[in-house]
C-alpha atoms as a PDB file:
ATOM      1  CA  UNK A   1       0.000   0.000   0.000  1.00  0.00           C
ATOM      2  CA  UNK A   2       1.493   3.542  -0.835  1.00  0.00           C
ATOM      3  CA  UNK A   3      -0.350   6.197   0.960  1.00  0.00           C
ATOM      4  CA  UNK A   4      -2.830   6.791   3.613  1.00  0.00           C
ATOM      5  CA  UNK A   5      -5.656   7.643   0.781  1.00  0.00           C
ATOM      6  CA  UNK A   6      -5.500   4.180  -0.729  1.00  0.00           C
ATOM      7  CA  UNK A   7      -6.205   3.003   2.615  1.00  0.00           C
ATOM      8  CA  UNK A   8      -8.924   5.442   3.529  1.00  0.00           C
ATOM      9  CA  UNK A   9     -10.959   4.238   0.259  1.00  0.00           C
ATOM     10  CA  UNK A  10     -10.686   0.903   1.869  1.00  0.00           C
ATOM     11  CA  UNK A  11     -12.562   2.103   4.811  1.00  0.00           C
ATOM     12  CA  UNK A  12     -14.420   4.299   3.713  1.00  0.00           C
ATOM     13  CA  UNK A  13     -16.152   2.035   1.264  1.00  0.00           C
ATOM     14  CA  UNK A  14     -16.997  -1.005   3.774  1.00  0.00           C
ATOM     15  CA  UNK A  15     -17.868   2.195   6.360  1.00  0.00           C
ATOM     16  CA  UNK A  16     -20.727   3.394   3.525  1.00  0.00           C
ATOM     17  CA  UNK A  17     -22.184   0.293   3.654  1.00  0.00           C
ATOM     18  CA  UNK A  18     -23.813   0.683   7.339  1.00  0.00           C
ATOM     19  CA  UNK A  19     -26.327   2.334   8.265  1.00  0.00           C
ATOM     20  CA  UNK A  20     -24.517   3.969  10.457  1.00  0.00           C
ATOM     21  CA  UNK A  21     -21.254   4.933   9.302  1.00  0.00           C
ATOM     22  CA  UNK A  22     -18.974   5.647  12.545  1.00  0.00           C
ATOM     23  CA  UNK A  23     -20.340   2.094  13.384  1.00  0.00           C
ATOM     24  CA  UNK A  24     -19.952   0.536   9.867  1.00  0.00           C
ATOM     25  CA  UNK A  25     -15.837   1.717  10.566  1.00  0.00           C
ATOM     26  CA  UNK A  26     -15.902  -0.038  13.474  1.00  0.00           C
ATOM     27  CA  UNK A  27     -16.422  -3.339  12.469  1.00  0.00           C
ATOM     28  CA  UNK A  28     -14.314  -2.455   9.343  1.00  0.00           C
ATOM     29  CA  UNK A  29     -11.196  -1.868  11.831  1.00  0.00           C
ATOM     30  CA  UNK A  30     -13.045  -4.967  13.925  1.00  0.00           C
ATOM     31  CA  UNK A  31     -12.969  -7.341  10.915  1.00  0.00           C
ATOM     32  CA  UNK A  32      -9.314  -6.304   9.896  1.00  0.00           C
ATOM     33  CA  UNK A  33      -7.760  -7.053  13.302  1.00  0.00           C
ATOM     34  CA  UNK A  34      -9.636 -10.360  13.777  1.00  0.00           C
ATOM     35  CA  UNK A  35      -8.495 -11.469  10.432  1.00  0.00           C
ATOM     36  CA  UNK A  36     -11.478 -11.644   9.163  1.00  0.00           C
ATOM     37  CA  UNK A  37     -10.642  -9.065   6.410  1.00  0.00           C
ATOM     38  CA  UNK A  38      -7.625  -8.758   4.477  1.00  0.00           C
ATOM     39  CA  UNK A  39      -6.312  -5.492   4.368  1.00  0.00           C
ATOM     40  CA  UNK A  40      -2.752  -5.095   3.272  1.00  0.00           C
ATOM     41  CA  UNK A  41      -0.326  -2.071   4.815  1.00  0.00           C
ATOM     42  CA  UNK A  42       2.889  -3.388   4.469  1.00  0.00           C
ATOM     43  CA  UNK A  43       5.615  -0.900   4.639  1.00  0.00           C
ATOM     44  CA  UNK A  44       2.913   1.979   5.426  1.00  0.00           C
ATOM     45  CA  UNK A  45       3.804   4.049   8.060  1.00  0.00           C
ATOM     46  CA  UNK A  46       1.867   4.533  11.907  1.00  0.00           C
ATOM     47  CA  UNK A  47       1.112   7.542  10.918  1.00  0.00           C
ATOM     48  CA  UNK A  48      -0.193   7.257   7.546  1.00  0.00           C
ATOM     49  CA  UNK A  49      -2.362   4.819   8.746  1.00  0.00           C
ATOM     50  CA  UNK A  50      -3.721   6.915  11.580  1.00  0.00           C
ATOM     51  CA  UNK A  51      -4.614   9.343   8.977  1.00  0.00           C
ATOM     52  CA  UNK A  52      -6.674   7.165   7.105  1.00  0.00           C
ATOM     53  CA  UNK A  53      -8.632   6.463   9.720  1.00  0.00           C
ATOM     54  CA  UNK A  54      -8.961   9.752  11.217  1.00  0.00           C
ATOM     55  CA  UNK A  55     -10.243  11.081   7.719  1.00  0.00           C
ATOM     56  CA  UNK A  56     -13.059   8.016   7.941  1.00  0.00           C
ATOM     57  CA  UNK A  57     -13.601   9.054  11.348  1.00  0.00           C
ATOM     58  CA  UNK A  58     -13.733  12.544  10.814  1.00  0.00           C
ATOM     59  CA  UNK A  59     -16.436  11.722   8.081  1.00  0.00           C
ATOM     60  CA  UNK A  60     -18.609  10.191  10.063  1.00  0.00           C
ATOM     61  CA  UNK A  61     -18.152  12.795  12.534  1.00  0.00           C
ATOM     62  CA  UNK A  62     -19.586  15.193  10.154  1.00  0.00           C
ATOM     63  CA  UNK A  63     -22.605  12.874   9.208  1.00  0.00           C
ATOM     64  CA  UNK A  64     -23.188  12.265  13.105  1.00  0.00           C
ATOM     65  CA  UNK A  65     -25.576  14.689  14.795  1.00  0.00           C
ATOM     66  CA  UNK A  66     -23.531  13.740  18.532  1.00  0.00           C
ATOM     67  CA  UNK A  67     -22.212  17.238  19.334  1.00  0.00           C
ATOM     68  CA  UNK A  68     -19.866  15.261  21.823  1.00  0.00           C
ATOM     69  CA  UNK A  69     -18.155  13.431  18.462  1.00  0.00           C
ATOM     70  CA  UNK A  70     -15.855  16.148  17.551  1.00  0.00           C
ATOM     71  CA  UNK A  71     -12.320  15.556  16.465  1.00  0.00           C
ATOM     72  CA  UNK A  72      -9.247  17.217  17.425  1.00  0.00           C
ATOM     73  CA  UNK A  73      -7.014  18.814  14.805  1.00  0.00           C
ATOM     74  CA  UNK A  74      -4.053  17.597  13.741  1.00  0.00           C
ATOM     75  CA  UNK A  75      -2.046  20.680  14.307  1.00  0.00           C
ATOM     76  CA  UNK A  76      -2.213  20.469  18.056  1.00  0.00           C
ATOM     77  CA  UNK A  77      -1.128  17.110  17.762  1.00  0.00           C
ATOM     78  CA  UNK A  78       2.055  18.346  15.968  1.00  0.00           C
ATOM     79  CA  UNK A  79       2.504  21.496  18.278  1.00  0.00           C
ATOM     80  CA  UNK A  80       1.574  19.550  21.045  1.00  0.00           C
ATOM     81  CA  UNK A  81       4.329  17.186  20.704  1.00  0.00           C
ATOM     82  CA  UNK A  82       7.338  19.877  20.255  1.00  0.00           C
ATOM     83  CA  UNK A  83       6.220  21.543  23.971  1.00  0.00           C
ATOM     84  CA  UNK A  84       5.994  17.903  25.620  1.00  0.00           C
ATOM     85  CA  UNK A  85       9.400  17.269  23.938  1.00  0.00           C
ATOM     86  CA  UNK A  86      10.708  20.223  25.629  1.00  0.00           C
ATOM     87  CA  UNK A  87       9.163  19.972  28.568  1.00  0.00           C
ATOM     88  CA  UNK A  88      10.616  16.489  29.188  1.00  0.00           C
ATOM     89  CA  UNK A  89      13.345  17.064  27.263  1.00  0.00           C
ATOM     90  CA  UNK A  90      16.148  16.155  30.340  1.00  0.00           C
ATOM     91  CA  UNK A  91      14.272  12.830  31.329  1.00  0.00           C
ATOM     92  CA  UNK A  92      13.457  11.930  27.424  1.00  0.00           C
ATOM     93  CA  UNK A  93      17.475  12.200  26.985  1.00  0.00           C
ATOM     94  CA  UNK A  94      17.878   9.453  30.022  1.00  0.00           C
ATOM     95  CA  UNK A  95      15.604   7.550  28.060  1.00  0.00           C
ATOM     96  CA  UNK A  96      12.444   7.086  30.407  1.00  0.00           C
ATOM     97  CA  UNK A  97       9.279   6.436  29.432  1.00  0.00           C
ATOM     98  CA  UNK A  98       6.459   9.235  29.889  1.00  0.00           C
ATOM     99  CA  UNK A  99       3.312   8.417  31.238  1.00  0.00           C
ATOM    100  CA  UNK A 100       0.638  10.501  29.185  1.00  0.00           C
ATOM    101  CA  UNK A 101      -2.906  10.663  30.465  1.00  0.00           C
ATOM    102  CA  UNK A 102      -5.733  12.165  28.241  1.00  0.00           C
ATOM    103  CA  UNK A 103      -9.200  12.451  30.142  1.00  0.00           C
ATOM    104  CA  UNK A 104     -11.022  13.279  27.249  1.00  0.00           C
ATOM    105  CA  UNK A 105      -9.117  10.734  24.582  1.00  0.00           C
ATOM    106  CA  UNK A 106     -12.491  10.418  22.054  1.00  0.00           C
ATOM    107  CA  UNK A 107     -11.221   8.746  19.593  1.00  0.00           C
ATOM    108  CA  UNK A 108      -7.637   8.595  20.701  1.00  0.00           C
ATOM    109  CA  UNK A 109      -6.495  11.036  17.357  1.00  0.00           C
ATOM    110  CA  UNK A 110      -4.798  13.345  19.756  1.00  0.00           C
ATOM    111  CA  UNK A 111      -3.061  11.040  21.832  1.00  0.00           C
ATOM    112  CA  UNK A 112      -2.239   8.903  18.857  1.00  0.00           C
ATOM    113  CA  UNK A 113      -0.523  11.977  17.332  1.00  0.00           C
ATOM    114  CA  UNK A 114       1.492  12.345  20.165  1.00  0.00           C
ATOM    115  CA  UNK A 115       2.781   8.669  20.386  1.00  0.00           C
ATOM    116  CA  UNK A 116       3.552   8.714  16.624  1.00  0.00           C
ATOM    117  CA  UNK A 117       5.736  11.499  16.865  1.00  0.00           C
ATOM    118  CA  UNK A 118       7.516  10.477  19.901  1.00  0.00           C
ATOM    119  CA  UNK A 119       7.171   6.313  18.622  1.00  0.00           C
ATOM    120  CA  UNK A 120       8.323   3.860  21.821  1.00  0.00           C
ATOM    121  CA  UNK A 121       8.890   6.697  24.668  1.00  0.00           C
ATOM    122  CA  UNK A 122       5.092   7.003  25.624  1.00  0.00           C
ATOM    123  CA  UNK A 123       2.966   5.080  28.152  1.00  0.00           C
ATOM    124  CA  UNK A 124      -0.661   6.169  27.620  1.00  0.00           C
ATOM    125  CA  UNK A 125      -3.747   6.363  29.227  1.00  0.00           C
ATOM    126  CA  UNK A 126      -7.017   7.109  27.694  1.00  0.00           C
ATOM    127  CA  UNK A 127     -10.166   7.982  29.568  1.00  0.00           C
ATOM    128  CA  UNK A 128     -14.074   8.419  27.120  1.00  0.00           C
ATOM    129  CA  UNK A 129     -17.331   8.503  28.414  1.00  0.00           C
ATOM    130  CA  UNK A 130     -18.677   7.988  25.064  1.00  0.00           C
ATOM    131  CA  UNK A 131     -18.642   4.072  24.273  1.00  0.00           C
ATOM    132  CA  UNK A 132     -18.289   4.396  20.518  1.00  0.00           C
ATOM    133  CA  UNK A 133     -15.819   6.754  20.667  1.00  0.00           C
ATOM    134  CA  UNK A 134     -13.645   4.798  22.732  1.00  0.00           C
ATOM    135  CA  UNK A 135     -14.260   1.563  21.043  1.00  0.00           C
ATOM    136  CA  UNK A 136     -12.939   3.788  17.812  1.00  0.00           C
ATOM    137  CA  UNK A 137     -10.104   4.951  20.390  1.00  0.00           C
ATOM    138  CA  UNK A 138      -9.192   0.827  21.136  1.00  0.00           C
ATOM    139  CA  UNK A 139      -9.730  -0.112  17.451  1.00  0.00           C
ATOM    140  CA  UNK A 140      -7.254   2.292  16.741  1.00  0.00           C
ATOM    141  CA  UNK A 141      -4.698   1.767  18.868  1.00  0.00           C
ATOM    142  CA  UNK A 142      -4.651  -2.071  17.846  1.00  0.00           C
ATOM    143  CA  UNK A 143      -4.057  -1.213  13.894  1.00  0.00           C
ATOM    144  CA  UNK A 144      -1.370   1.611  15.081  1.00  0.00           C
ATOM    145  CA  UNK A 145      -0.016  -1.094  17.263  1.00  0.00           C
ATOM    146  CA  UNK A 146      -0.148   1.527  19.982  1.00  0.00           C
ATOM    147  CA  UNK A 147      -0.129   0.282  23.568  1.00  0.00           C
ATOM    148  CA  UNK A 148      -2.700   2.478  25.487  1.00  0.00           C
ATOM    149  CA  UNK A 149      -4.829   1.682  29.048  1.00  0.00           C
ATOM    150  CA  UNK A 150      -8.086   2.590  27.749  1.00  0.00           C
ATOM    151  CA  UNK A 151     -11.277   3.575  30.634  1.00  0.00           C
ATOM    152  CA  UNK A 152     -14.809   3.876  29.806  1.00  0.00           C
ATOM    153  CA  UNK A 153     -16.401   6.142  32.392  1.00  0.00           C
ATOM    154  CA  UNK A 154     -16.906   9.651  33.114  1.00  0.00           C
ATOM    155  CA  UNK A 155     -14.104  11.251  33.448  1.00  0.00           C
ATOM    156  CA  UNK A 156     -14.707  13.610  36.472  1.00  0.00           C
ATOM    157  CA  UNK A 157     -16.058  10.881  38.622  1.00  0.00           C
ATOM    158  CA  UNK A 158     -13.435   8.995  40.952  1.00  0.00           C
ATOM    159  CA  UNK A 159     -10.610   7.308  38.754  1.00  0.00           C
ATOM    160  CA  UNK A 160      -8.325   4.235  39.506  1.00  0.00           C
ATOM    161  CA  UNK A 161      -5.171   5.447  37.375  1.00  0.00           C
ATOM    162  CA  UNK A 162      -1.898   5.634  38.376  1.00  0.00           C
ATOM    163  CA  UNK A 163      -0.759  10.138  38.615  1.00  0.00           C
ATOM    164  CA  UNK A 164       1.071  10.934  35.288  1.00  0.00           C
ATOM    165  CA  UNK A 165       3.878  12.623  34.094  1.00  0.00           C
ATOM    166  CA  UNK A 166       1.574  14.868  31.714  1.00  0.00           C
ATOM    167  CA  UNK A 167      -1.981  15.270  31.300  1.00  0.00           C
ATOM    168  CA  UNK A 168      -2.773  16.453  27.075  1.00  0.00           C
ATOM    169  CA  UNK A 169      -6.767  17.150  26.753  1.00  0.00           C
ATOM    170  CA  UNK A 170      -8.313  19.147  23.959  1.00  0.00           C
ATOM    171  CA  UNK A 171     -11.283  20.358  27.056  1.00  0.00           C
ATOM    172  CA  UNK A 172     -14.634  19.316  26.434  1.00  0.00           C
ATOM    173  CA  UNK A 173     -16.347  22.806  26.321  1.00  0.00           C
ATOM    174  CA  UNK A 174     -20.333  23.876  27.630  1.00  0.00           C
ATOM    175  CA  UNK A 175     -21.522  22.458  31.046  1.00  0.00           C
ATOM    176  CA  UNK A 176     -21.653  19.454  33.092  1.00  0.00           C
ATOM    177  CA  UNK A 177     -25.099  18.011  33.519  1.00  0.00           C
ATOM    178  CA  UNK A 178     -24.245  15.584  36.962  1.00  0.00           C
ATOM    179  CA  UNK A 179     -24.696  18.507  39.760  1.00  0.00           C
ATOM    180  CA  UNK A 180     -23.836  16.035  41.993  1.00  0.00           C
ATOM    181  CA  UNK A 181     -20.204  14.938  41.121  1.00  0.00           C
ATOM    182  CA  UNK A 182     -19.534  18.882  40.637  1.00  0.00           C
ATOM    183  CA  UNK A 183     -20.116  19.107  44.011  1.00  0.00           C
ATOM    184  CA  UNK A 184     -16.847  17.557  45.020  1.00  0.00           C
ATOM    185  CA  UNK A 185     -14.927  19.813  42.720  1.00  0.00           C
ATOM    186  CA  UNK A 186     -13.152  23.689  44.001  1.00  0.00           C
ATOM    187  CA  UNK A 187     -14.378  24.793  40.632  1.00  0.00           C
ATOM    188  CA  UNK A 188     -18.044  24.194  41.098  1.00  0.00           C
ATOM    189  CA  UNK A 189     -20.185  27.056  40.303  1.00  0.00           C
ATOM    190  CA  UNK A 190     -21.137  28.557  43.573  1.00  0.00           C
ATOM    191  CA  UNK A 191     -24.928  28.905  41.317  1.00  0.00           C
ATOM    192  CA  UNK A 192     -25.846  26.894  38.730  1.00  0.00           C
ATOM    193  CA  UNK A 193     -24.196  24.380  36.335  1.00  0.00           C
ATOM    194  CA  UNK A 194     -20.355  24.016  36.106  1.00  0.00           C
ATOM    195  CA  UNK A 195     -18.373  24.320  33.204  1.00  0.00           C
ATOM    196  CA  UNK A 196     -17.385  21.197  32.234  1.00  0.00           C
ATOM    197  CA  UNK A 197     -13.807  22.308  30.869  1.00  0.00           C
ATOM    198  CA  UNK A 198     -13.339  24.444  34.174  1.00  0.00           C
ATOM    199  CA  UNK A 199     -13.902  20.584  35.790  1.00  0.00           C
ATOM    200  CA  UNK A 200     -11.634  18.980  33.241  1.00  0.00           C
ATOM    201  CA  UNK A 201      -8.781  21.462  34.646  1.00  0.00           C
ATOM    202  CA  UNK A 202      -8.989  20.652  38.376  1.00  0.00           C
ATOM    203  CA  UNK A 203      -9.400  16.881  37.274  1.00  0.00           C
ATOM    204  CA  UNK A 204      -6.065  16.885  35.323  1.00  0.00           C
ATOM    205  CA  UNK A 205      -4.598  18.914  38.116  1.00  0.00           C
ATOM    206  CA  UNK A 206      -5.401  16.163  40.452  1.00  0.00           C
ATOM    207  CA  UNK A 207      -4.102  13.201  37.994  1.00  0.00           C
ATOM    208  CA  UNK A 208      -0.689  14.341  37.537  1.00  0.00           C
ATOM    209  CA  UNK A 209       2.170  14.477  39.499  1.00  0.00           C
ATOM    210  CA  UNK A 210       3.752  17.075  41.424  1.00  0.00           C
ATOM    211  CA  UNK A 211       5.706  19.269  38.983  1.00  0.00           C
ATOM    212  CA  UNK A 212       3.992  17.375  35.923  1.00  0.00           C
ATOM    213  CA  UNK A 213       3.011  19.456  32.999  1.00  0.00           C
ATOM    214  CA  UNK A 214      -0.657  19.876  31.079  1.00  0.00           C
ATOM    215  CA  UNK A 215      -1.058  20.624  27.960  1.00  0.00           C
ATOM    216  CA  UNK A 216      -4.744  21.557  26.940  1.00  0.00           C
ATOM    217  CA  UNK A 217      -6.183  22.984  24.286  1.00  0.00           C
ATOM    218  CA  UNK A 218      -8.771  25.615  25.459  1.00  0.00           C
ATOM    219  CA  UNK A 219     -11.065  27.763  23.893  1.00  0.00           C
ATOM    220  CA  UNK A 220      -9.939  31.476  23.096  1.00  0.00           C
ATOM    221  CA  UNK A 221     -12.548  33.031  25.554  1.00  0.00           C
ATOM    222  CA  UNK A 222     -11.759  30.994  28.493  1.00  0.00           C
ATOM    223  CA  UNK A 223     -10.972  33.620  30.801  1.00  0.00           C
ATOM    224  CA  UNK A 224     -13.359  35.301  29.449  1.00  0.00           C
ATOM    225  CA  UNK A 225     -16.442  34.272  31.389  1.00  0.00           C
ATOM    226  CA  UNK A 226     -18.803  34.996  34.591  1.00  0.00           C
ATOM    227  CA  UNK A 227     -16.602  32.288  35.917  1.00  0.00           C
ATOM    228  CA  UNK A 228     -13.218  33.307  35.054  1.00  0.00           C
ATOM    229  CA  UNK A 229     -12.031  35.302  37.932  1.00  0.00           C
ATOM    230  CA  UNK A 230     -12.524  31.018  40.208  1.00  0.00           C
ATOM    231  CA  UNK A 231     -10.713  29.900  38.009  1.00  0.00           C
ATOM    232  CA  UNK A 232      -7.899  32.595  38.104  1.00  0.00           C
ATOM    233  CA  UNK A 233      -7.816  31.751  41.985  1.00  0.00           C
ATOM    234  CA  UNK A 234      -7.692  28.151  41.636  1.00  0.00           C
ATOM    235  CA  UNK A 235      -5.094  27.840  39.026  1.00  0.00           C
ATOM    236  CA  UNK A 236      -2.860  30.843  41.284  1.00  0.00           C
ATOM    237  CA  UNK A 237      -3.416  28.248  43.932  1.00  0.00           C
ATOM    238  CA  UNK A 238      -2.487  24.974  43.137  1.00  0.00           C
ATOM    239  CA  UNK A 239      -0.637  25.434  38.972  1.00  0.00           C
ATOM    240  CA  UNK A 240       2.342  27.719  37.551  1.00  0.00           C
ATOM    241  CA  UNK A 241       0.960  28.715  34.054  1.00  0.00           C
ATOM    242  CA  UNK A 242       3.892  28.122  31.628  1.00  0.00           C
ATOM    243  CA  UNK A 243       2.922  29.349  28.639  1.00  0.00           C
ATOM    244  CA  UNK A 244      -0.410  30.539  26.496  1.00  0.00           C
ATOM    245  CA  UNK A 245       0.001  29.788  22.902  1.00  0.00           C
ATOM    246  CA  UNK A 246      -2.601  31.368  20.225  1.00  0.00           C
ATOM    247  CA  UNK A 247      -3.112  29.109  17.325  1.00  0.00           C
ATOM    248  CA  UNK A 248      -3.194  30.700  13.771  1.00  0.00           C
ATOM    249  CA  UNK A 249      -6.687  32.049  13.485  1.00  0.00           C
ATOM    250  CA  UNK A 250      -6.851  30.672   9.467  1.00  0.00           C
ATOM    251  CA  UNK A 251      -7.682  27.061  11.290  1.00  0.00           C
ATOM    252  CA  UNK A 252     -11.058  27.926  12.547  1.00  0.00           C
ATOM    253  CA  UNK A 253     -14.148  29.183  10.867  1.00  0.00           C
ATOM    254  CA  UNK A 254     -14.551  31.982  13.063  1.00  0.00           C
ATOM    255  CA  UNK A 255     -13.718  33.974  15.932  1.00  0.00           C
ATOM    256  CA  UNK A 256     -16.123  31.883  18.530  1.00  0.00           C
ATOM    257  CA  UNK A 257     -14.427  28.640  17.411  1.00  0.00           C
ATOM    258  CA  UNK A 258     -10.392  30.056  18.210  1.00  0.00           C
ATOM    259  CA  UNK A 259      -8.935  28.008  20.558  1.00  0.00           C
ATOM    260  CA  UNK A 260      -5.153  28.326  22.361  1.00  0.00           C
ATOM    261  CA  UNK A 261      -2.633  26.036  23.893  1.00  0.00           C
ATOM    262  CA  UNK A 262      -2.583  26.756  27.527  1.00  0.00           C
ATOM    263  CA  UNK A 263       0.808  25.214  29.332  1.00  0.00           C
ATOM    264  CA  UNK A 264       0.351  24.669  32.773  1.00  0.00           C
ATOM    265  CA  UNK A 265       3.005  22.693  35.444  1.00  0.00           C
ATOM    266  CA  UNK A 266       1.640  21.611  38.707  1.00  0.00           C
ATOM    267  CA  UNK A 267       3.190  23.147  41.792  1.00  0.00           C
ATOM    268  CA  UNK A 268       6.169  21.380  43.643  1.00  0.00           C
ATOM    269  CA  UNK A 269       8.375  22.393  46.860  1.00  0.00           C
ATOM    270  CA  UNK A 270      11.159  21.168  44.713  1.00  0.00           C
ATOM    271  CA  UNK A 271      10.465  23.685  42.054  1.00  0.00           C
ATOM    272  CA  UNK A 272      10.355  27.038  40.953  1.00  0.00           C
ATOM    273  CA  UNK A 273       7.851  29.323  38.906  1.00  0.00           C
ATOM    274  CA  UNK A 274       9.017  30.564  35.687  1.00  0.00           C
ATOM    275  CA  UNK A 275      10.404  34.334  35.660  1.00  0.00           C
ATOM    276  CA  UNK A 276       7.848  34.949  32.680  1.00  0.00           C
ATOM    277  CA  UNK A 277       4.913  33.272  31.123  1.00  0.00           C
ATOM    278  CA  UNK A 278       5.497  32.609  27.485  1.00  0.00           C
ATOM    279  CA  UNK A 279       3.081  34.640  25.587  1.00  0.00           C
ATOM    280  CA  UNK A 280       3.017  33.842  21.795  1.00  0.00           C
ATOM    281  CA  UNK A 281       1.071  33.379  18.597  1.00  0.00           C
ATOM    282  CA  UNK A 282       1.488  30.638  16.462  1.00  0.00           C
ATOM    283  CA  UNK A 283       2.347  31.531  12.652  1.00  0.00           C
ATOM    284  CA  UNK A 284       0.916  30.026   9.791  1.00  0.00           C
ATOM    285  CA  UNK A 285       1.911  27.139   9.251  1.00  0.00           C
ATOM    286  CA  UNK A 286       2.423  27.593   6.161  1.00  0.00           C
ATOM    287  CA  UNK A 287       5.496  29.645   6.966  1.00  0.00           C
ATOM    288  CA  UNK A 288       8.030  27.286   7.473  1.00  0.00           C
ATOM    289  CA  UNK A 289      11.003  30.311   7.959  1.00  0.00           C
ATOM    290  CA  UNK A 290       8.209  32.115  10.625  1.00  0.00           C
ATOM    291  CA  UNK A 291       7.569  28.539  12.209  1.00  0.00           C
ATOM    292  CA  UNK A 292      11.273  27.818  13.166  1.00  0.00           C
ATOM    293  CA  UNK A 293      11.758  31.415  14.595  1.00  0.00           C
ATOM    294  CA  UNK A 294       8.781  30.660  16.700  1.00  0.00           C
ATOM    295  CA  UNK A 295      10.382  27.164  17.826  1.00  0.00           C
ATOM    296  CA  UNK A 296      13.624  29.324  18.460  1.00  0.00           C
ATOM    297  CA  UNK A 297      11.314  32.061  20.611  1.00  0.00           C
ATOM    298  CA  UNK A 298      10.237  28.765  22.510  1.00  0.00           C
ATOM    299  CA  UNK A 299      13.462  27.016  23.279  1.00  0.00           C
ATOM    300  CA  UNK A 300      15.053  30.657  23.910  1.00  0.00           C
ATOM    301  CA  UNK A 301      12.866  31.437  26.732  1.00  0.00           C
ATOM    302  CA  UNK A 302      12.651  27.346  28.053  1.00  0.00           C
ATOM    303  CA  UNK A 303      16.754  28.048  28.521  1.00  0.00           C
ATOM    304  CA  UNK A 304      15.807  31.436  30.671  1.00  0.00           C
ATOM    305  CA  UNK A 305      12.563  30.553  32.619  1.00  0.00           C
END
């Protein structure tokens, strides 16, 4: 097989056949890791092959009326993975393994992206509420040959995973319907619903390890809202924000869909705060001379902070 497109007419024909297509994909992937369908990729790459299927996936997506089955893009994947490199960068170099938790994994396409790029030095963890999504998610991982701890549950109720190294979530965004569960959280809304990605925070926060980074990708108006100035306090409280990175606005539709990279590390005795949080805008990525002056700007003030 020579690209990714060859095998994304593969799936996407047996997929067309269902009635319903995300589920027609499913038992495609099913079928083909059973052996019950022959599917030849020798010599294709991980991550041509996780194209394909996001592309099926992201089709099926756009025939699905779920507002929940949204997919994250691929350019935070590829960002994401430069700032965990550098991050991580000292214990990647003594060649340990990271443990990478996402608590919104969906179909796994984010987390995916991020083991691709750094291939054999990730330990994942995957947490969907969604059970098609996360079959997708385990379907996945088995044709990328990705080794991933998959969870089915929510993901703000109590979890029994080991703390991780880094947390990477592209936030759910709106409110959380259980009242209940937000009870238990700092970042309840003192009237009212919660916001579910305000939730999503203190839940990574609590799932990774002293001085262990997140990574989220957050919607440009976050701090924006009735609830902002809680969730100023609780991130002053228990987070160092590292950095806020603007993505380049020609990926979204419009201004109400811009979303960021916010960097945060959680607080440690053993560590410090950075002198300055890293304020910067993503070029186009198009703009491969602009791109590596903004991976300079990055490493730059990593060596000062």
């Amino acid at each position: 097989m020579r690209n990714f497109e060859t095998l994304f007419a593969i799936l996407n024909t047996e997929a067309e056949k269902a009635d319903n297509y995300l589920e027609g994909l499913l038992a495609t992937l099913d079928e083909w890791l059973d052996g019950e369908r022959d599917i030849h990729v020798d010599g294709l790459p991980k991550e041509e092959m996780r194209k394909a299927i996001q592309i099926a996936i992201l089709k099926g997506m756009r025939k699905s009326t779920q507002p929940n089955h949204q997919m994250t893009p691929d350019t935070f994947g590829f960002l994401l993975s430069f700032f965990v490199e550098q991050a991580f960068e000292d214990k990647l170099a003594k060649k340990e393994t990271l443990k990478v938790t996402d608590l919104a994994v969906g179909t796994g396409n984010l987390l995916y992206t991020l083991m691709n790029a750094m291939d054999g030095k990730i330990e994942a963890t995957g947490v969907e509420v969604d059970e098609l999504l996360i079959q997708l998610a385990a379907a996945t991982a088995n044709v990328l040959e990705q080794p991933v701890e998959l969870h089915h549950q929510d993901a703000l109720t109590d979890l029994l995973i080991d703390p991780a190294d880094a947390i990477v979530c592209d936030l759910p965004y709106g409110y959380y319907p259980n009242e209940e569960v937000a009870l238990d959280y700092e970042l309840c809304a003192p009237e009212g619903m919660s916001f579910a990605h305000h939730l999503f925070i203190e839940q990574s926060v609590n799932y990774v390890k002293d001085g262990g980074y997140l990574f989220f990708l957050i919607p440009a108006t976050l701090f924006e809202s009735e609830q902002a100035p809680q969730l100023h306090k609780y991130l002053k409280k228990h987070v160092w924000i590292q950095s806020v990175i603007q993505l380049p606005e020609n990926l979204f539709t419009a201004r109400a869909h811009e979303k960021s990279i916010l960097v945060l590390q959680k607080k440690s005795a053993e560590l410090r705060a950075p002198k300055e949080v890293l304020l910067a805008k993503v070029p186009n990525m198009q703009n491969k001379e602009a791109l590596a002056m903004f991976f300079e700007k990055v490493r730059i003030w990593k060596e000062n902070k």
